[in-house]
Every structure is written in structure tokens, then in C-alpha cells.
JSON list of C-alpha atoms in Angstrom, two decimals:
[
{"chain": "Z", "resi": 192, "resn": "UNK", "atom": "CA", "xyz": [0.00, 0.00, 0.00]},
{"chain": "Z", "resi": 193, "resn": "UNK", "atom": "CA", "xyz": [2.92, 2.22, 0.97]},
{"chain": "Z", "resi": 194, "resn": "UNK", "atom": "CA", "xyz": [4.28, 2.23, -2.61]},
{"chain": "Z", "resi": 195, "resn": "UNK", "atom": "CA", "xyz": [0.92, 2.55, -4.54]},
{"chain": "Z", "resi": 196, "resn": "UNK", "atom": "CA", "xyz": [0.28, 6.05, -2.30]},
{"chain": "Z", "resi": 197, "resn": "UNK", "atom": "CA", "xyz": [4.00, 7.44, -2.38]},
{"chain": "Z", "resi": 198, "resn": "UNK", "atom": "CA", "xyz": [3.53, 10.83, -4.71]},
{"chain": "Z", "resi": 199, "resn": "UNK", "atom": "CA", "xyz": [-0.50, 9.63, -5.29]},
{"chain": "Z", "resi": 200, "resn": "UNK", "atom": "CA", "xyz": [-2.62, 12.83, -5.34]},
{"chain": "Z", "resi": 201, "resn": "UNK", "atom": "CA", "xyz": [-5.90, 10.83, -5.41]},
{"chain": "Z", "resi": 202, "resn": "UNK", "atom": "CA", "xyz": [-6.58, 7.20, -3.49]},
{"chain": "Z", "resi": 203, "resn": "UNK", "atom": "CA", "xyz": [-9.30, 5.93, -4.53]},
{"chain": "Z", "resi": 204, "resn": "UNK", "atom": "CA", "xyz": [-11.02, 2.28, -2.71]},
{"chain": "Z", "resi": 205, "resn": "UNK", "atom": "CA", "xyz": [-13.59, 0.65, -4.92]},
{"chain": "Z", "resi": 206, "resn": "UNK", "atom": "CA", "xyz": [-13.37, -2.76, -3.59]},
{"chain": "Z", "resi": 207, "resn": "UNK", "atom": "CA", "xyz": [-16.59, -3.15, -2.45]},
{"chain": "Z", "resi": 208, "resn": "UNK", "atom": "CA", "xyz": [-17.41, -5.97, -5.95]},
{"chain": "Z", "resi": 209, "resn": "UNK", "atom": "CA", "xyz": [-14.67, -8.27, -4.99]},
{"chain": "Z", "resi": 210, "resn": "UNK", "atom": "CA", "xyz": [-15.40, -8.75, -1.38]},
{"chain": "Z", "resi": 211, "resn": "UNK", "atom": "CA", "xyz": [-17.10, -11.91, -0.51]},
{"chain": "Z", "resi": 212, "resn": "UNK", "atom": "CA", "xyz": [-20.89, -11.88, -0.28]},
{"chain": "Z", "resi": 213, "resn": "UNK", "atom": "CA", "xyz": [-21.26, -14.63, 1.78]},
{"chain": "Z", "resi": 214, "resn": "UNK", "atom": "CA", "xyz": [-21.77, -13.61, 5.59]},
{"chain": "Z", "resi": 215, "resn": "UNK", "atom": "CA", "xyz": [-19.87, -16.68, 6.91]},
{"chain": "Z", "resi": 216, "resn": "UNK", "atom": "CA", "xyz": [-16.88, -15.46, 4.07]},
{"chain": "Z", "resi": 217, "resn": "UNK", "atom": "CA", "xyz": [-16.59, -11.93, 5.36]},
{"chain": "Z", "resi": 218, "resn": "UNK", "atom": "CA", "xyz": [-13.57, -11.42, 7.19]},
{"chain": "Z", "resi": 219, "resn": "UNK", "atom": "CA", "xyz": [-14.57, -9.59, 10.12]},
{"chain": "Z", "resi": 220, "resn": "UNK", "atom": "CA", "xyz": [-13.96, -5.52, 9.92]},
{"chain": "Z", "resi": 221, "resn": "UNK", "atom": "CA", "xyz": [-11.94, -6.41, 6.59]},
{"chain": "Z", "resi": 222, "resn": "UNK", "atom": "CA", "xyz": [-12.33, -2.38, 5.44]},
{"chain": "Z", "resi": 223, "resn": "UNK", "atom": "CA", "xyz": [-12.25, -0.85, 8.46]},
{"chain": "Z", "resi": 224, "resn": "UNK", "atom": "CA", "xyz": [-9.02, -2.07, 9.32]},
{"chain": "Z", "resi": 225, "resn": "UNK", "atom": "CA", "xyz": [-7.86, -1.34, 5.52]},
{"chain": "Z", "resi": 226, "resn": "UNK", "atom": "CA", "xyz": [-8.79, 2.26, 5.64]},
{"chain": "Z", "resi": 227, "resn": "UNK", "atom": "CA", "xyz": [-7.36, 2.55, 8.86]},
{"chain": "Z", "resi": 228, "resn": "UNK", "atom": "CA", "xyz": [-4.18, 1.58, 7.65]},
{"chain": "Z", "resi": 229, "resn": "UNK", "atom": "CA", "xyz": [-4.93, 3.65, 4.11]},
{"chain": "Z", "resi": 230, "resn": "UNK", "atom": "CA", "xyz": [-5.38, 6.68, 6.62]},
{"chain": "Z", "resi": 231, "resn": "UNK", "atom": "CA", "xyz": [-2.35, 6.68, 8.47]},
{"chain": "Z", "resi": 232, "resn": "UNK", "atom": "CA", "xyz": [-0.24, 6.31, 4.88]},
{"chain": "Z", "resi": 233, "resn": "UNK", "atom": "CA", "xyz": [-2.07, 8.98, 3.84]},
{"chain": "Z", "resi": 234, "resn": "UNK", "atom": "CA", "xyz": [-1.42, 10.96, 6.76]},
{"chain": "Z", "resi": 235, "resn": "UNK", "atom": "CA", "xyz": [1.97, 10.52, 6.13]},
{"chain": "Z", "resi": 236, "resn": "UNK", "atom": "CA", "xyz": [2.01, 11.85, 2.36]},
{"chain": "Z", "resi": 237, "resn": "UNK", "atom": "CA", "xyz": [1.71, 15.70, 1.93]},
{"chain": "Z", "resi": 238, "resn": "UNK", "atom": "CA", "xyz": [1.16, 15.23, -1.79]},
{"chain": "Z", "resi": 239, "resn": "UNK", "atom": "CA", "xyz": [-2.69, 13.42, -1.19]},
{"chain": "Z", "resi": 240, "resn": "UNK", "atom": "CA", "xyz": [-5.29, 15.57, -1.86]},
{"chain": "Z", "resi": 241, "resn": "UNK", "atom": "CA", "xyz": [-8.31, 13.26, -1.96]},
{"chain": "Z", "resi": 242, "resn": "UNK", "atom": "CA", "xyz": [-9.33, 10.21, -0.53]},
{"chain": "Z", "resi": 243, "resn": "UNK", "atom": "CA", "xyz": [-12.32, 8.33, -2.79]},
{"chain": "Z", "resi": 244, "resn": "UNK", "atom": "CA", "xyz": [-14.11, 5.35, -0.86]},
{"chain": "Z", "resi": 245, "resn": "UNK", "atom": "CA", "xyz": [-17.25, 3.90, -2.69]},
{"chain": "Z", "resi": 246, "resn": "UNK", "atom": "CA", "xyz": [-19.72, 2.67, -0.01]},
{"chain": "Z", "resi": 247, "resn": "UNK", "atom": "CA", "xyz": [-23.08, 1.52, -0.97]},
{"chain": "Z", "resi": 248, "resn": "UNK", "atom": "CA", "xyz": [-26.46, 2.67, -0.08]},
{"chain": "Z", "resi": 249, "resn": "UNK", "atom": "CA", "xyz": [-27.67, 0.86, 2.63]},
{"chain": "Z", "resi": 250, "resn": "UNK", "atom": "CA", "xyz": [-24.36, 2.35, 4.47]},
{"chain": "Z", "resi": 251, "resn": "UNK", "atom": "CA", "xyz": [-24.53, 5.34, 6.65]},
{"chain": "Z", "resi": 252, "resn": "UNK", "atom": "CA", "xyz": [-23.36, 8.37, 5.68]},
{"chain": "Z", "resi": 253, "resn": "UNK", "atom": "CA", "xyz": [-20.41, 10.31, 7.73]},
{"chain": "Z", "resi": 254, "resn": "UNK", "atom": "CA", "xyz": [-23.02, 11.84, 9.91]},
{"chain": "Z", "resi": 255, "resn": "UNK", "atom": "CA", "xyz": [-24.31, 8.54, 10.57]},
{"chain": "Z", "resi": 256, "resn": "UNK", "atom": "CA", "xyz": [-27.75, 9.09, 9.06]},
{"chain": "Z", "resi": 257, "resn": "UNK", "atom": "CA", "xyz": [-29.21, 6.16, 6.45]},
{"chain": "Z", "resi": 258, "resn": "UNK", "atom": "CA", "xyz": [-31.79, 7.29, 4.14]},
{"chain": "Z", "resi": 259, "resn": "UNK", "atom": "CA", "xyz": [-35.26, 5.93, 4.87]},
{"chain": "Z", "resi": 260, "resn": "UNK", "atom": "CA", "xyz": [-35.66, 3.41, 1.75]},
{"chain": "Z", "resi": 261, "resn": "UNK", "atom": "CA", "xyz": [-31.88, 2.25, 2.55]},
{"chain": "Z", "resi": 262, "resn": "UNK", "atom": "CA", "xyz": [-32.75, 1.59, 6.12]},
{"chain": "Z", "resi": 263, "resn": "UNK", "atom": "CA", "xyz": [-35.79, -0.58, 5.73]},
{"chain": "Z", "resi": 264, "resn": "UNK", "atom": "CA", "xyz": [-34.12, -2.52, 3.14]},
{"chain": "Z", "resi": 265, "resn": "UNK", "atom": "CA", "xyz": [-31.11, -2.60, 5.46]},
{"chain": "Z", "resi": 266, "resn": "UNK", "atom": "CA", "xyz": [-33.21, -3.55, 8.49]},
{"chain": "Z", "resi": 267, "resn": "UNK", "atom": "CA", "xyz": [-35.38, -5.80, 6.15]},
{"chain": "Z", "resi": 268, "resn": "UNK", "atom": "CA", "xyz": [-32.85, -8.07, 4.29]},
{"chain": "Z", "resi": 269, "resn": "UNK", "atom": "CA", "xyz": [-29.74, -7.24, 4.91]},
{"chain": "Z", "resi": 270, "resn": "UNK", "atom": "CA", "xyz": [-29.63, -7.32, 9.17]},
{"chain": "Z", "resi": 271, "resn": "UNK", "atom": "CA", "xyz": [-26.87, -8.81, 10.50]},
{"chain": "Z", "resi": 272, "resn": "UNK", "atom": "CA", "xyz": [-24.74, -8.24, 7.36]},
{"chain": "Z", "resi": 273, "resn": "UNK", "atom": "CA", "xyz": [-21.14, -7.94, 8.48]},
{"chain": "Z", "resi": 274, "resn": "UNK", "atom": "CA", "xyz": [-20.33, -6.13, 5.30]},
{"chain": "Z", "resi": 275, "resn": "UNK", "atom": "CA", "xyz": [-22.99, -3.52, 5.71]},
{"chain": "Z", "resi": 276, "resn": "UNK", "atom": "CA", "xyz": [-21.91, -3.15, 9.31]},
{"chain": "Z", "resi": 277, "resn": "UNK", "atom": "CA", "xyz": [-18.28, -2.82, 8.26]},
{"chain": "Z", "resi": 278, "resn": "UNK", "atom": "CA", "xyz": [-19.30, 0.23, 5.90]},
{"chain": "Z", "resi": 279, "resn": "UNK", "atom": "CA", "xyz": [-21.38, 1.57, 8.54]},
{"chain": "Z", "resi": 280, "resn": "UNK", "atom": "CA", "xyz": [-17.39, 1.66, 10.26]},
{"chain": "Z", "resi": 281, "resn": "UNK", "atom": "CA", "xyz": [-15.61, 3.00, 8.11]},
{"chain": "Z", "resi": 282, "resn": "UNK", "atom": "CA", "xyz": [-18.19, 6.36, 7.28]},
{"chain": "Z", "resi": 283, "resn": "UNK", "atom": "CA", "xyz": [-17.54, 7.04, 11.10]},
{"chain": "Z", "resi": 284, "resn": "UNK", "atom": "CA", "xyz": [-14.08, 6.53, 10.92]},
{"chain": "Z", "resi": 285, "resn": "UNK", "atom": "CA", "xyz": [-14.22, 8.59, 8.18]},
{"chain": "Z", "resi": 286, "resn": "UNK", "atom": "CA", "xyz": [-16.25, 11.38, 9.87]},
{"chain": "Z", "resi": 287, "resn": "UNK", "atom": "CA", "xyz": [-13.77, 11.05, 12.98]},
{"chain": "Z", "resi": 288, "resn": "UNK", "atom": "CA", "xyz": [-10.30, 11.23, 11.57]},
{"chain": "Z", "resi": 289, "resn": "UNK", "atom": "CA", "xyz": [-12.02, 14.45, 9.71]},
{"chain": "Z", "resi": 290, "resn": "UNK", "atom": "CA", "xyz": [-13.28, 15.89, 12.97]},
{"chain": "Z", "resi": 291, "resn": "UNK", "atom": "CA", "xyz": [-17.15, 15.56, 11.50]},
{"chain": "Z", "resi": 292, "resn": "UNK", "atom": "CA", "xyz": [-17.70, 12.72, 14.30]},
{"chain": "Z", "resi": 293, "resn": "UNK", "atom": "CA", "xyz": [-16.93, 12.72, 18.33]},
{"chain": "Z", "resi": 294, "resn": "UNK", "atom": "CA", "xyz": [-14.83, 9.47, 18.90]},
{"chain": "Z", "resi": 295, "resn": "UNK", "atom": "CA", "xyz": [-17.40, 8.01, 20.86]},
{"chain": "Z", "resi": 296, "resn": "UNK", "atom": "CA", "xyz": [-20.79, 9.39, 20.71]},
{"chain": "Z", "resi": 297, "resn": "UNK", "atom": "CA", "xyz": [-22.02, 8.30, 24.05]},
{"chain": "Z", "resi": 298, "resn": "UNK", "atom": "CA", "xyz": [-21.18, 8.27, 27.72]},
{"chain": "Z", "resi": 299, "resn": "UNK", "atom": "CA", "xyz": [-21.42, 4.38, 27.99]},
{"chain": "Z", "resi": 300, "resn": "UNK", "atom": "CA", "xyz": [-18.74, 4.02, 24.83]},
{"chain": "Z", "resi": 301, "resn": "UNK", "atom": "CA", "xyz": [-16.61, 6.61, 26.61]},
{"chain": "Z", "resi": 302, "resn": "UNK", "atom": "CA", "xyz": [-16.87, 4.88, 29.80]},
{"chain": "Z", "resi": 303, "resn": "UNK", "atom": "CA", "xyz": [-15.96, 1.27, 28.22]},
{"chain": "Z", "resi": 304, "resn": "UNK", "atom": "CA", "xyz": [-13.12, 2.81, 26.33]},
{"chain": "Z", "resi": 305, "resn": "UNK", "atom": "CA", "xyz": [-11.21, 3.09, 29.86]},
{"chain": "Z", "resi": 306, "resn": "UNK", "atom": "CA", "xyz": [-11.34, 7.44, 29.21]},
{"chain": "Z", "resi": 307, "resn": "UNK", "atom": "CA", "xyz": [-13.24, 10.02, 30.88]},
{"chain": "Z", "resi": 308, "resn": "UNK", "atom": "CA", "xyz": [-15.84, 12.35, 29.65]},
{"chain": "Z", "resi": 309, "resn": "UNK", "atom": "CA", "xyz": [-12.92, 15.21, 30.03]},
{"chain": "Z", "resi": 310, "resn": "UNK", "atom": "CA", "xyz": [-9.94, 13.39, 28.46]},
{"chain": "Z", "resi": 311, "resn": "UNK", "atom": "CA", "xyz": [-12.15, 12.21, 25.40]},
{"chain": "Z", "resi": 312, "resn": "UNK", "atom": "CA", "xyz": [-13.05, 15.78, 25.06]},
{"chain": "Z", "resi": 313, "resn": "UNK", "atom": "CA", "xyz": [-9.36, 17.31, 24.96]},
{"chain": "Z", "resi": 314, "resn": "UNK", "atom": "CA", "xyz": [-8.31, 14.49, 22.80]},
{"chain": "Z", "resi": 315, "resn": "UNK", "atom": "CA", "xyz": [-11.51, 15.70, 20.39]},
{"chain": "Z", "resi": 316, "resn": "UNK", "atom": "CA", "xyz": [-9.91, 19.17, 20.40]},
{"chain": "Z", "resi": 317, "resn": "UNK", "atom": "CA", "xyz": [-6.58, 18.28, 19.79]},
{"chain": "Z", "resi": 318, "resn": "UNK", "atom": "CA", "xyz": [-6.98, 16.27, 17.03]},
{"chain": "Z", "resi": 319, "resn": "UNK", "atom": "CA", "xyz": [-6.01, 17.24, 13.81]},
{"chain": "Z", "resi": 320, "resn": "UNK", "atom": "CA", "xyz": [-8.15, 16.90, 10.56]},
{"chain": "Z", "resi": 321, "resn": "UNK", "atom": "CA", "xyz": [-5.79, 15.36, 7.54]},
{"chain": "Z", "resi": 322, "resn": "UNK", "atom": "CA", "xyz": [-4.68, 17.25, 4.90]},
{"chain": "Z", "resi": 323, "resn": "UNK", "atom": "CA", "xyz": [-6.53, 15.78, 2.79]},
{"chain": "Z", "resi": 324, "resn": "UNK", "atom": "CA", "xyz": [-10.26, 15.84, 1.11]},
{"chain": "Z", "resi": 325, "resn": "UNK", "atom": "CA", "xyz": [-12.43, 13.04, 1.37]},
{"chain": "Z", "resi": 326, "resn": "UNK", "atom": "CA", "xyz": [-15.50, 12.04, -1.38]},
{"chain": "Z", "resi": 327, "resn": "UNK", "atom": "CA", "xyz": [-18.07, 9.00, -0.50]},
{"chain": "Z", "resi": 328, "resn": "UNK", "atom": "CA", "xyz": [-19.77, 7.52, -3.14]},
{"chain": "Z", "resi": 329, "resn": "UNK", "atom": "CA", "xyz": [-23.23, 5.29, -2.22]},
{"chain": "Z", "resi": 330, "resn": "UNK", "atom": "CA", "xyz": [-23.81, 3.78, -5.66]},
{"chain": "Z", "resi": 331, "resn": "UNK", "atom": "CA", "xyz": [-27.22, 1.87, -5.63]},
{"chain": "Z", "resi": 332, "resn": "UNK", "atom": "CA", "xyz": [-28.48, -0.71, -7.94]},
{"chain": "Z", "resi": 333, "resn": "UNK", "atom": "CA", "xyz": [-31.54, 1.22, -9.13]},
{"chain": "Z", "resi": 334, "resn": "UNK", "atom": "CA", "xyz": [-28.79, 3.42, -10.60]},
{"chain": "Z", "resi": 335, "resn": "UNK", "atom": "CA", "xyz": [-26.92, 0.25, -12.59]},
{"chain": "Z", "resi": 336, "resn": "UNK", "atom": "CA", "xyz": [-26.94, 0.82, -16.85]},
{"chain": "Z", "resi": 337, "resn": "UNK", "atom": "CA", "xyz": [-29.19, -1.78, -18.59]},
{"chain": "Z", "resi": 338, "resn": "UNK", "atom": "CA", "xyz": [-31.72, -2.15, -20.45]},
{"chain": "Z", "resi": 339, "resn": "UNK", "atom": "CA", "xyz": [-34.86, 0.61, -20.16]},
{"chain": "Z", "resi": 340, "resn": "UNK", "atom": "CA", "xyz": [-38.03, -1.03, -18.69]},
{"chain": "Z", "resi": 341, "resn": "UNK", "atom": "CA", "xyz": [-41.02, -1.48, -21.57]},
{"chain": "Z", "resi": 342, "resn": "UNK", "atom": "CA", "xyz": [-44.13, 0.45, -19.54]}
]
């Protein structure tokens, strides 16, 4: 990964089509880890400018919000989905190493971190967006080319 960003302007992660579909096949967090790791390279090289993940639409959004039609389906078909749940990761890591996001939103997440309402807070302040953009994309597959429907 190290070599492929070195000089890179633009990273761009559409992997989304060759992960495994298969919830037993998933390997657990697979992209959060990844774009963790793709973060701190890109941390790292002053020449980045953007960051391009493609999500999908049943995913959140960095300010955690799902659009209604995406959430029923979501909560319909698709609960328990460990690659839904590993998108719905990586927007809020997104949002957080971009200061969009608190760390941890609640008390309770705070508390089982092993930090303090006051230390999570000074660690929110000094944290340092990256110098680089970010663009999600949340392709959908009422938006997939084909053939036009005969009404």
C-alpha cells in the first residue's frame, strides 16, 4: 500500500465488488481495518489531496444518518450483514479522523473505552483533521446501466 500512495494525489477504494458476499466469508472488519491503515499512509504523504471510498447505499453516511428506503431494506434483508456493518465503520471513521464525528458518541462508549468524559473531550480538540479531502460515493443498484423497462 505504501508504494501505490508514495507521490498519489488521489486514493481511490472501490473494492466493495470483490469482497465476498457470503456472511460466513466476510472477514470480520476487513475495510475498516484497511482504511485505517490507508489513513495513516495517507497521513503521512503531503502530496494526497483526496481520498475516494465507494460505499453503498444501505451504508450510513459520515453523519451517521441512512436514508429511509436504505434503512428498511437494510433492516429488512440485509440485518446482521457484516459487510454492511463494516461500511457503517468506516463512514464514522471517516467522519472522525475528519473531525465531523466525536470518537465516541455516548457516555457508555466513553466509559468502556477506559477514558473520561474530560480526556475524550481534549483528545476531540486536539486532534487534527488530515490534509486531505475526502468524497463517498453510495452507488445503488436502481442506478446500474441496462436495459430501459417497456411500460
Amino acid at each position: 500500500l505504501e508504494t501505490l500512495i508514495k507521490g498519489s494525489s488521489y486514493v481511490v477504494l472501490m473494492i466493495n465488488d470483490l469482497l465476498p458476499r457470503k456472511t460466513s466469508e466476510y472477514p470480520a472488519h476487513f475495510l475498516t481495518r484497511l482504511v485505517g491503515k490507508l489513513y495513516a499512509l495517507m497521513k503521512r504523504e503531503e502530496c494526497v489531496q483526496v481520498f475516494l471510498f465507494q460505499s453503498t447505499s444501505l451504508a450510513a453516511n459520515v453523519s451517521g444518518e441512512t436514508p429511509v428506503f436504505s434503512n428498511v431494506v437494510k433492516k429488512t434483508t440485509r440485518r446482521g450483514d457484516p459487510l454492511i456493518h463494516d461500511l457503517d465503520a468506516v463512514m464514522k471513521k471517516i467522519a472522525i479522523e475528519h473531525c465531523l464525528r466525536p470518537a465516541s458518541s455516548s457516555k457508555k462508549d466513553k466509559i468502556q473505552a477506559g477514558g473520561s468524559d474530560k480526556s475524550a473531550q481534549e483528545s476531540q480538540q486536539t486532534t487534527v483533521p488530515p490534509q486531505f479531502a475526502f468524497l463517498v460515493t453510495r452507488p445503488t443498484i436502481l442506478l446500474q446501466n441496462g436495459p430501459g423497462c417497456k411500460r
